[in-house]
PDB file of C-alpha atoms in Angstrom:
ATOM      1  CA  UNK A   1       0.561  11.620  10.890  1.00  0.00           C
ATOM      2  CA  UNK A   2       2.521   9.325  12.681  1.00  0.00           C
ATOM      3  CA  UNK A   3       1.757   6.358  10.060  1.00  0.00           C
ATOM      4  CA  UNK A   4       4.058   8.429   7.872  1.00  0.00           C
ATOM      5  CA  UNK A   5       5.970   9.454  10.339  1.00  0.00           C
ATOM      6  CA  UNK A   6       6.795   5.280  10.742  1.00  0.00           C
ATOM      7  CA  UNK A   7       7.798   4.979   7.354  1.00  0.00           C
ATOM      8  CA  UNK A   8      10.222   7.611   7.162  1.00  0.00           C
ATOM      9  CA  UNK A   9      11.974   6.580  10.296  1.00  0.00           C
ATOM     10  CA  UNK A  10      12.031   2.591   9.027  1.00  0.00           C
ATOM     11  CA  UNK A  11      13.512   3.953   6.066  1.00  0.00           C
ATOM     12  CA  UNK A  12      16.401   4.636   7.542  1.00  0.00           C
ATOM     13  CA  UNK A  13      17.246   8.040   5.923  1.00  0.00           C
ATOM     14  CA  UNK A  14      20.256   9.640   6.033  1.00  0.00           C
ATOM     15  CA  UNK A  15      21.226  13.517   5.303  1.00  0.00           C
ATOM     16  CA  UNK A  16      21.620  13.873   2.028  1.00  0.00           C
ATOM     17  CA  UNK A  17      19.421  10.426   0.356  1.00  0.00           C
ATOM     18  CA  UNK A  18      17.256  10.224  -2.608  1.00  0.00           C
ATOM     19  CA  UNK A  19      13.399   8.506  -1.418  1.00  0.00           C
ATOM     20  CA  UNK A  20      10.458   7.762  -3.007  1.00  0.00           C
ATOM     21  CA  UNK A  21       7.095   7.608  -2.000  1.00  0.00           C
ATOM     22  CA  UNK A  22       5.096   5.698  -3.619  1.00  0.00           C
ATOM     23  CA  UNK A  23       0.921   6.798  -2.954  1.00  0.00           C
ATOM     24  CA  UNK A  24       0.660  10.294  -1.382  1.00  0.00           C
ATOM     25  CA  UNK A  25      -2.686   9.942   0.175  1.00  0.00           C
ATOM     26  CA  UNK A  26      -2.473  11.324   3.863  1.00  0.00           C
ATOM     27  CA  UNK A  27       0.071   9.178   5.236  1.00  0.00           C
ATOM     28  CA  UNK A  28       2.167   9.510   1.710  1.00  0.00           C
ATOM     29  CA  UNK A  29       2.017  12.876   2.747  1.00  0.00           C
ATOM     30  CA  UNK A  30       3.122  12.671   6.262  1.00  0.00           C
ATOM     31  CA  UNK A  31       5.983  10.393   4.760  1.00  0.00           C
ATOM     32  CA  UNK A  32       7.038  13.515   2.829  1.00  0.00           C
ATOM     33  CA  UNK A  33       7.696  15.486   5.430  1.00  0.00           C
ATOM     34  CA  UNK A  34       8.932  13.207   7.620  1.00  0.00           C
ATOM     35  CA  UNK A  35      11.530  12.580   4.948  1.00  0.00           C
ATOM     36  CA  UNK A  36      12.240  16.291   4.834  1.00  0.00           C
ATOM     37  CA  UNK A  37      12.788  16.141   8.272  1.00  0.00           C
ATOM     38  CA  UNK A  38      15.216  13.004   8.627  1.00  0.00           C
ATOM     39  CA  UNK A  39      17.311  14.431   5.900  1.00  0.00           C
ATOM     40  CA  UNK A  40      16.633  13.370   2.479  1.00  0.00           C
ATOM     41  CA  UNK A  41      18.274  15.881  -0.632  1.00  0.00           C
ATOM     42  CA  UNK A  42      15.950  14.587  -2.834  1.00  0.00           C
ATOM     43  CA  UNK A  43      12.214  13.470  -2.949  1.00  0.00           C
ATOM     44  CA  UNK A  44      10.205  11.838  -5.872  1.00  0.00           C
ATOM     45  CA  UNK A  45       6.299  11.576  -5.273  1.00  0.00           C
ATOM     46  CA  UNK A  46       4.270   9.308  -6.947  1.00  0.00           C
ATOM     47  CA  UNK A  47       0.748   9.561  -7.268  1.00  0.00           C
ATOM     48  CA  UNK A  48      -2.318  11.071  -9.968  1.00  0.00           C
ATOM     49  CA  UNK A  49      -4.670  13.499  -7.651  1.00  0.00           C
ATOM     50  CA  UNK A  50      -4.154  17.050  -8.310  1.00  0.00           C
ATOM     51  CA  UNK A  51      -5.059  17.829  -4.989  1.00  0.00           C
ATOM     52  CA  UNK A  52      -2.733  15.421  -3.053  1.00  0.00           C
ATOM     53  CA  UNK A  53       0.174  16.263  -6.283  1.00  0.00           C
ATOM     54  CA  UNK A  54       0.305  19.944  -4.781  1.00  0.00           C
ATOM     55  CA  UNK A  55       0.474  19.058  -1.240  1.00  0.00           C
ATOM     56  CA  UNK A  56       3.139  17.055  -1.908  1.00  0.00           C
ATOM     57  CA  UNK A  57       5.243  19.854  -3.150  1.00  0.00           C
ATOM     58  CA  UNK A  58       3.857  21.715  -0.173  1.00  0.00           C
ATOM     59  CA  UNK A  59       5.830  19.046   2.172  1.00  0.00           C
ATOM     60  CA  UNK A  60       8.745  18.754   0.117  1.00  0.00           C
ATOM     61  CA  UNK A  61       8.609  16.580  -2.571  1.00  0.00           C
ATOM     62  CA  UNK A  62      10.526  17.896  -5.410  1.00  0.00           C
ATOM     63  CA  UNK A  63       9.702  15.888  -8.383  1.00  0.00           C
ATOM     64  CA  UNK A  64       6.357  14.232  -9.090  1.00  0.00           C
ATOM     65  CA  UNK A  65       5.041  11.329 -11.508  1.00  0.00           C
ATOM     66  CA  UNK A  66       2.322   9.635 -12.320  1.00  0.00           C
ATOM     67  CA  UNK A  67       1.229   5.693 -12.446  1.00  0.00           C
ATOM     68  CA  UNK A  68      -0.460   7.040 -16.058  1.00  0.00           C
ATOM     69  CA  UNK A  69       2.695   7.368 -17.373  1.00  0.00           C
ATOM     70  CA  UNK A  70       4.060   4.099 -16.827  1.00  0.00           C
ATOM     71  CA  UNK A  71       5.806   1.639 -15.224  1.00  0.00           C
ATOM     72  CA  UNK A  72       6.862   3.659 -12.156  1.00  0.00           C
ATOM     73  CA  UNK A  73       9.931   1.484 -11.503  1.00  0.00           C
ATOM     74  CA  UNK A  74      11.182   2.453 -14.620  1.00  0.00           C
ATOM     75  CA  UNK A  75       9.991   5.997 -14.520  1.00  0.00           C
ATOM     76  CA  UNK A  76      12.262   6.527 -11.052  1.00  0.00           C
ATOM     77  CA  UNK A  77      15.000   4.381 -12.706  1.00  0.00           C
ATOM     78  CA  UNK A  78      15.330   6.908 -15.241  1.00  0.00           C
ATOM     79  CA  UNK A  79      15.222   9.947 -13.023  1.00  0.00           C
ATOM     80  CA  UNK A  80      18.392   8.119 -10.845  1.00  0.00           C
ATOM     81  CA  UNK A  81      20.098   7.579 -14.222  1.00  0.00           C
ATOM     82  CA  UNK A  82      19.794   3.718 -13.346  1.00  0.00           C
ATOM     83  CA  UNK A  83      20.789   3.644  -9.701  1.00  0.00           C
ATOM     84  CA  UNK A  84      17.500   4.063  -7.899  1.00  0.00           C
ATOM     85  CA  UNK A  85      16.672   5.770  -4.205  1.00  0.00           C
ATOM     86  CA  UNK A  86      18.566   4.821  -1.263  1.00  0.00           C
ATOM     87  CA  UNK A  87      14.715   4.490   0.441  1.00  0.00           C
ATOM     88  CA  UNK A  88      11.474   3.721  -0.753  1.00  0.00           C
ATOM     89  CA  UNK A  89       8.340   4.045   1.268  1.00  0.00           C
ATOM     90  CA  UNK A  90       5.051   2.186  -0.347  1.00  0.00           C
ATOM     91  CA  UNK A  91       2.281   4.247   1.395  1.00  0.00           C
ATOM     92  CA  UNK A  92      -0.660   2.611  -1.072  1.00  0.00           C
ATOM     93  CA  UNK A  93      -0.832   1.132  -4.196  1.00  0.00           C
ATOM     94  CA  UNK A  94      -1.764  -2.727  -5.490  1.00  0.00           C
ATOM     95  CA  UNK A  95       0.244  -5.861  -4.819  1.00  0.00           C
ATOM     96  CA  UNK A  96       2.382  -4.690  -8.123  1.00  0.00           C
ATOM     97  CA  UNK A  97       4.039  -1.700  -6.271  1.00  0.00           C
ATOM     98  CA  UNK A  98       5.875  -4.089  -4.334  1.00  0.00           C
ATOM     99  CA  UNK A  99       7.762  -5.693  -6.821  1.00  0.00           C
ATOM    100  CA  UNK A 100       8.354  -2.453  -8.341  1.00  0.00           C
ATOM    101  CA  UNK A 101       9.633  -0.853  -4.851  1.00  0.00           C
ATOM    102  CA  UNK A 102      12.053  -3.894  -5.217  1.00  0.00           C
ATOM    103  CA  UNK A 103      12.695  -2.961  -8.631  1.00  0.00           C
ATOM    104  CA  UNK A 104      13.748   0.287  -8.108  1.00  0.00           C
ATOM    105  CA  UNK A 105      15.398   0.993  -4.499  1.00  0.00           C
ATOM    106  CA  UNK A 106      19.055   1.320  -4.849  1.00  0.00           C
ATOM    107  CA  UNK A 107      21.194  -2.311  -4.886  1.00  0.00           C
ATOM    108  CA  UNK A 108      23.687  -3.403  -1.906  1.00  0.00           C
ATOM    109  CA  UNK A 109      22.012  -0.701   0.603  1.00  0.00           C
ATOM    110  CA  UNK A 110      18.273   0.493  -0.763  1.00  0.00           C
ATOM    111  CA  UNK A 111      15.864   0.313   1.893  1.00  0.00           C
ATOM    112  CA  UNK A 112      12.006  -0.378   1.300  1.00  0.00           C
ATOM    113  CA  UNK A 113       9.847   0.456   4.076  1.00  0.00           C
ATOM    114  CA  UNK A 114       6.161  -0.631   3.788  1.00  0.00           C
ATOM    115  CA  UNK A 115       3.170   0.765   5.948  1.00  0.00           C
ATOM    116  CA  UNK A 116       0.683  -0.093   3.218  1.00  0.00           C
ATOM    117  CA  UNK A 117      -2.467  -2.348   3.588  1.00  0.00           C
ATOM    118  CA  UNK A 118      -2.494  -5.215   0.783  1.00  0.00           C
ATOM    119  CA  UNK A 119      -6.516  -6.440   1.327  1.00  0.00           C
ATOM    120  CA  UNK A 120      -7.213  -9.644   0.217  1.00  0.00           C
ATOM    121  CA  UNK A 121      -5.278 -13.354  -0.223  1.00  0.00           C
ATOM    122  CA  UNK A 122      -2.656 -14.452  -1.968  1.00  0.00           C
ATOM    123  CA  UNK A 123       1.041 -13.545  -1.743  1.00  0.00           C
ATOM    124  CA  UNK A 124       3.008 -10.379  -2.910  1.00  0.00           C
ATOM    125  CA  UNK A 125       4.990 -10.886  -5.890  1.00  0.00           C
ATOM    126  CA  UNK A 126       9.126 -10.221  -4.996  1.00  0.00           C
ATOM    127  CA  UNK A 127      11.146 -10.081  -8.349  1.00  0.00           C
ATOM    128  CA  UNK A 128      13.651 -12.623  -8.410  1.00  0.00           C
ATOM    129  CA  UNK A 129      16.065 -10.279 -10.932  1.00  0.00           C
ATOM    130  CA  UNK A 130      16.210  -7.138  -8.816  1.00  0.00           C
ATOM    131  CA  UNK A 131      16.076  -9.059  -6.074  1.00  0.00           C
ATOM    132  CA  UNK A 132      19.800 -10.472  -6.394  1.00  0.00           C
ATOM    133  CA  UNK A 133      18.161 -13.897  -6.152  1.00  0.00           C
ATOM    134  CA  UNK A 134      17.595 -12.777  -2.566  1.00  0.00           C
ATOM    135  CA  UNK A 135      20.818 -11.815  -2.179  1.00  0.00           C
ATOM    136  CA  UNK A 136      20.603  -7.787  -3.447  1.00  0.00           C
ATOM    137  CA  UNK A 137      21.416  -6.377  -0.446  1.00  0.00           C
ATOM    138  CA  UNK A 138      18.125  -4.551  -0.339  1.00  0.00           C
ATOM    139  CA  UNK A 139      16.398  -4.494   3.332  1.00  0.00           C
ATOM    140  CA  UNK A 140      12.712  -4.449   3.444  1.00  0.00           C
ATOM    141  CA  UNK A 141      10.705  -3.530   6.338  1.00  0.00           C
ATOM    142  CA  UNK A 142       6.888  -3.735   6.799  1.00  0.00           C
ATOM    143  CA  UNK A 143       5.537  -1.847   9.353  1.00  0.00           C
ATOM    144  CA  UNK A 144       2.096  -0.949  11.632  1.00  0.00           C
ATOM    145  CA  UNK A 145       2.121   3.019  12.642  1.00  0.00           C
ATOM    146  CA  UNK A 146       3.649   3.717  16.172  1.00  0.00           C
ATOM    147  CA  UNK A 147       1.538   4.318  18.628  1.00  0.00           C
ATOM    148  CA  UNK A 148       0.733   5.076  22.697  1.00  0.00           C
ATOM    149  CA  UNK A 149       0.787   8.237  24.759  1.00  0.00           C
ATOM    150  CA  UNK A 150       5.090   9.324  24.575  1.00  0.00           C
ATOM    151  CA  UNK A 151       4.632   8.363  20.673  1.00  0.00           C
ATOM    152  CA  UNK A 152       1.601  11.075  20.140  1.00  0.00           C
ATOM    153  CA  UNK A 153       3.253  13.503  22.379  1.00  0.00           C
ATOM    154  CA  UNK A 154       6.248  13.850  20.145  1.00  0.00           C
ATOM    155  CA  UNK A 155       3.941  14.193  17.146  1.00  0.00           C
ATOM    156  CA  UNK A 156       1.970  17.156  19.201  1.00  0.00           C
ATOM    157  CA  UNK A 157       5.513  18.682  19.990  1.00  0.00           C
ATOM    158  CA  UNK A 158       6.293  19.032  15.926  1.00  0.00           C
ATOM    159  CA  UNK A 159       2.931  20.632  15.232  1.00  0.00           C
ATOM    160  CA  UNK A 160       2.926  22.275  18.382  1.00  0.00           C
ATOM    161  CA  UNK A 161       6.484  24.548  17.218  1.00  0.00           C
ATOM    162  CA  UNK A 162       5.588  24.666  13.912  1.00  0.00           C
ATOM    163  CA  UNK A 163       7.336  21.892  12.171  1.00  0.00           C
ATOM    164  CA  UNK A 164       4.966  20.199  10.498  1.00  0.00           C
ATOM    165  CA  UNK A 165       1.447  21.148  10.093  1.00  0.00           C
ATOM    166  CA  UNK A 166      -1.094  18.692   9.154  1.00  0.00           C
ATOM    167  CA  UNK A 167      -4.134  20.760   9.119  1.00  0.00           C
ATOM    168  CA  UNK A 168      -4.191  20.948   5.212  1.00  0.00           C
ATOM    169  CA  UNK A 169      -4.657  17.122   4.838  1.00  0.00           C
ATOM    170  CA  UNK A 170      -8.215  17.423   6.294  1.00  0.00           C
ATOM    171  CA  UNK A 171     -10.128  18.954   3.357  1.00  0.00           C
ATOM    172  CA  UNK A 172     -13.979  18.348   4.362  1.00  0.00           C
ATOM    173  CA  UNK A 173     -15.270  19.133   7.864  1.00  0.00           C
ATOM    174  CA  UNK A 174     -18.893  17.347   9.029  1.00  0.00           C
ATOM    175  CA  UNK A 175     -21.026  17.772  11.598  1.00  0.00           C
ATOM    176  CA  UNK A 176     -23.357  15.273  13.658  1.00  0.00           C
ATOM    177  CA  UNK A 177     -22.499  11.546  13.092  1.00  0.00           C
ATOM    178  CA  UNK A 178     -26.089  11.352  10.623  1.00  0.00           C
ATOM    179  CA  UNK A 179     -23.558  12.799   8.386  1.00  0.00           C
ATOM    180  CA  UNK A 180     -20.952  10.410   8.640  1.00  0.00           C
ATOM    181  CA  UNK A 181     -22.374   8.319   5.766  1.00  0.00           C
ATOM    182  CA  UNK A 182     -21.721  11.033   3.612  1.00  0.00           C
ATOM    183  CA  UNK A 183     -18.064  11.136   5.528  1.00  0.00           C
ATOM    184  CA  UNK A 184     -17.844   7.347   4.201  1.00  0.00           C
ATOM    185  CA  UNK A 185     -18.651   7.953   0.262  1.00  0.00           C
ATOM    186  CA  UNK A 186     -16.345  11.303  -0.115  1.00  0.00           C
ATOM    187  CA  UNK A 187     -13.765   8.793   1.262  1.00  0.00           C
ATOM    188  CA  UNK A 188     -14.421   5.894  -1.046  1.00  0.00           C
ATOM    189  CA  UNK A 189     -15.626   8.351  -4.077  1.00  0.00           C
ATOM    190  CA  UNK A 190     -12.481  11.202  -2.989  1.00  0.00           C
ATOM    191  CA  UNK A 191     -15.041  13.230  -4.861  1.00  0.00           C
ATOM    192  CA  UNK A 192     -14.316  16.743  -4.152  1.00  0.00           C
ATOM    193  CA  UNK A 193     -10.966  16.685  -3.591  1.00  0.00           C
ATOM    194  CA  UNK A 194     -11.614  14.652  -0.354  1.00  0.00           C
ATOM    195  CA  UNK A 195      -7.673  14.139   1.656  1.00  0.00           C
ATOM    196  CA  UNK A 196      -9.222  13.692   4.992  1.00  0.00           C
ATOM    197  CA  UNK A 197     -12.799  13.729   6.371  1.00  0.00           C
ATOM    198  CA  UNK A 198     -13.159  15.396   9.562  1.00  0.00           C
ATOM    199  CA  UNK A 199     -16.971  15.094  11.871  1.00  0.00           C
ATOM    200  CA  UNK A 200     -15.655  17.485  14.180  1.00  0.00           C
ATOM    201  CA  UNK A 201     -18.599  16.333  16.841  1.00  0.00           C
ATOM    202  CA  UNK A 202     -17.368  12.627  16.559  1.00  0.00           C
ATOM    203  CA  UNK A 203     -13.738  14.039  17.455  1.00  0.00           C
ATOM    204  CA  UNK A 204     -15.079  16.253  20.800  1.00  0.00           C
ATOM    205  CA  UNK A 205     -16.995  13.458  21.632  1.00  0.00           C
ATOM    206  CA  UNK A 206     -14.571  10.949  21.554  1.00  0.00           C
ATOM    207  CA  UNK A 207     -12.571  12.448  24.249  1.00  0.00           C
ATOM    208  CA  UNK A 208     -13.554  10.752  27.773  1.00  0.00           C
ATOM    209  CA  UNK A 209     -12.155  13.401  30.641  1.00  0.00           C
ATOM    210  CA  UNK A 210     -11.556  12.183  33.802  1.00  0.00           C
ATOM    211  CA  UNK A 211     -13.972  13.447  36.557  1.00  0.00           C
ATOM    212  CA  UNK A 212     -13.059  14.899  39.698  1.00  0.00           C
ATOM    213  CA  UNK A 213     -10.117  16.904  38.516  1.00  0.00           C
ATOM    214  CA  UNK A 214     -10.090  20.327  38.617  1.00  0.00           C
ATOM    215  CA  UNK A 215      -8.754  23.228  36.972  1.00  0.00           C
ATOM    216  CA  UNK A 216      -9.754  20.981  33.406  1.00  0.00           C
ATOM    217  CA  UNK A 217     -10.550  23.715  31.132  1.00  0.00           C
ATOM    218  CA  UNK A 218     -11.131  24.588  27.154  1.00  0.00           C
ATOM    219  CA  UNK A 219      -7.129  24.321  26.821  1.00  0.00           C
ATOM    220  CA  UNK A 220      -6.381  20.441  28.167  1.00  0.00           C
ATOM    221  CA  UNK A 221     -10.096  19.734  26.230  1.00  0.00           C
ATOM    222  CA  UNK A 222      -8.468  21.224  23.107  1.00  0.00           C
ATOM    223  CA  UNK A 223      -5.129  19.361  23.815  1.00  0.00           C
ATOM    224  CA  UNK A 224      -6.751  15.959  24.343  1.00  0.00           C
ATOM    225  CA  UNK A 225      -8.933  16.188  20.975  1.00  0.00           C
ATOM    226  CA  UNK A 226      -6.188  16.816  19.165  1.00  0.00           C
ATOM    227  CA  UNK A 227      -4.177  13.795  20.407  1.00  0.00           C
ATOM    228  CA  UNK A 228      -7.704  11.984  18.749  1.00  0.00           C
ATOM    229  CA  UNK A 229      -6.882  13.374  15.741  1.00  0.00           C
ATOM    230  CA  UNK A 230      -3.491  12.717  15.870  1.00  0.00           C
ATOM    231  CA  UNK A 231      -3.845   9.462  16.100  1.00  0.00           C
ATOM    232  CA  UNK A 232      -6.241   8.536  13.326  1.00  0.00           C
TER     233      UNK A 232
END
């Protein structure tokens, strides 16, 4: 949650922007509706999963496309009539979706704000054209999630009074970490719909209480596991 959360806010949205998200895996997802938050009029989605397609209309998206129909660039180009979104956030994708985030975010003030992993070597291609020759005016951040205690407190207080709720992300619940090799393949595989894998054991059990306070009851247990799950 507060991976997307990052992007949104290093987007620098303002009331009343067009942004795109490009990948709407979890944190895609959380980008959504951090963007619905911050402001934005409009929201374009990009991704294929059915699964992840609907829940992005559940957080606000309101139009969606698909990497099968083309160049994506182009595909958000034509939905702008040719002036792009004042923000895009890359939340997955190849190297190629960062040239195309370049291609597409608006000139003189489009923001791109990355929170993306690119594995391997090698460098990520920036297009000289739409990129002014460096001088396009287009900002680009890339970002790691924030994190520490006042940072997952403020993402508690939004689920806490109801205005965002992640709970739909996590789509398969385990139990008992002999199953968490089954956790790993639905995750690699996303075979059955698979958002986010949950072994609720591994989450209880990951919470280390202090001893010797009192009064530490099923409510502060409840409240520390979900800053765990916050946070992952």
């Amino acid at each position: 949650m507060t991976t997307g959360f990052t992007a949104a806010e290093y987007a620098e949205i303002k009331t009343g922007d067009t942004v795109c998200i490009i990948g709407i895996g979890p944190i895609g997802l959380m980008a959504i509706a951090a963007a619905s938050h911050l402001g934005a009029s409009r929201i374009i989605a990009i991704g294929t999963r059915p699964v992840c397609r609907e829940l992005a209309v559940r957080y606000g998206a309101n139009e969606i496309i698909s990497y099968n129909d083309g160049d994506i660039a182009e595909q958000v180009l034509g939905l702008t009539a040719g002036i792009g979104p004042d923000s895009v956030i890359i939340a997955g994708g190849g190297d190629k979706v960062f040239r195309q985030a370049v291609d597409m975010v608006r000139y003189g003030t489009g923001v791109i704000s990355n929170v993306n992993y690119f594995a391997g070597v090698g460098d990520l291609p920036f297009p000289k054209f739409s990129g002014g020759r460096g001088m396009a005016g287009k900002t680009i951040h890339t970002e790691l999630a924030k994190g520490g205690r006042a940072r997952i407190e403020r993402m508690l207080r939004m689920i806490q009074y109801g205005r965002v709720d992640p709970s739909p992300l996590i789509t398969h619940r385990l139990h008992g970490l002999d199953k968490i090799p089954d956790g790993i393949e639905l995750m690699h595989t996303k075979d059955s719909g698979a958002i986010k894998v949950m072994d609720a054991k591994r989450i209880i059990s990951a919470v280390h209480l202090p001893t010797g306070i009192p009064n530490m009851g099923i409510e502060f247990q409840l409240r520390e596991a979900i800053k765990v799950m916050v946070s992952i």
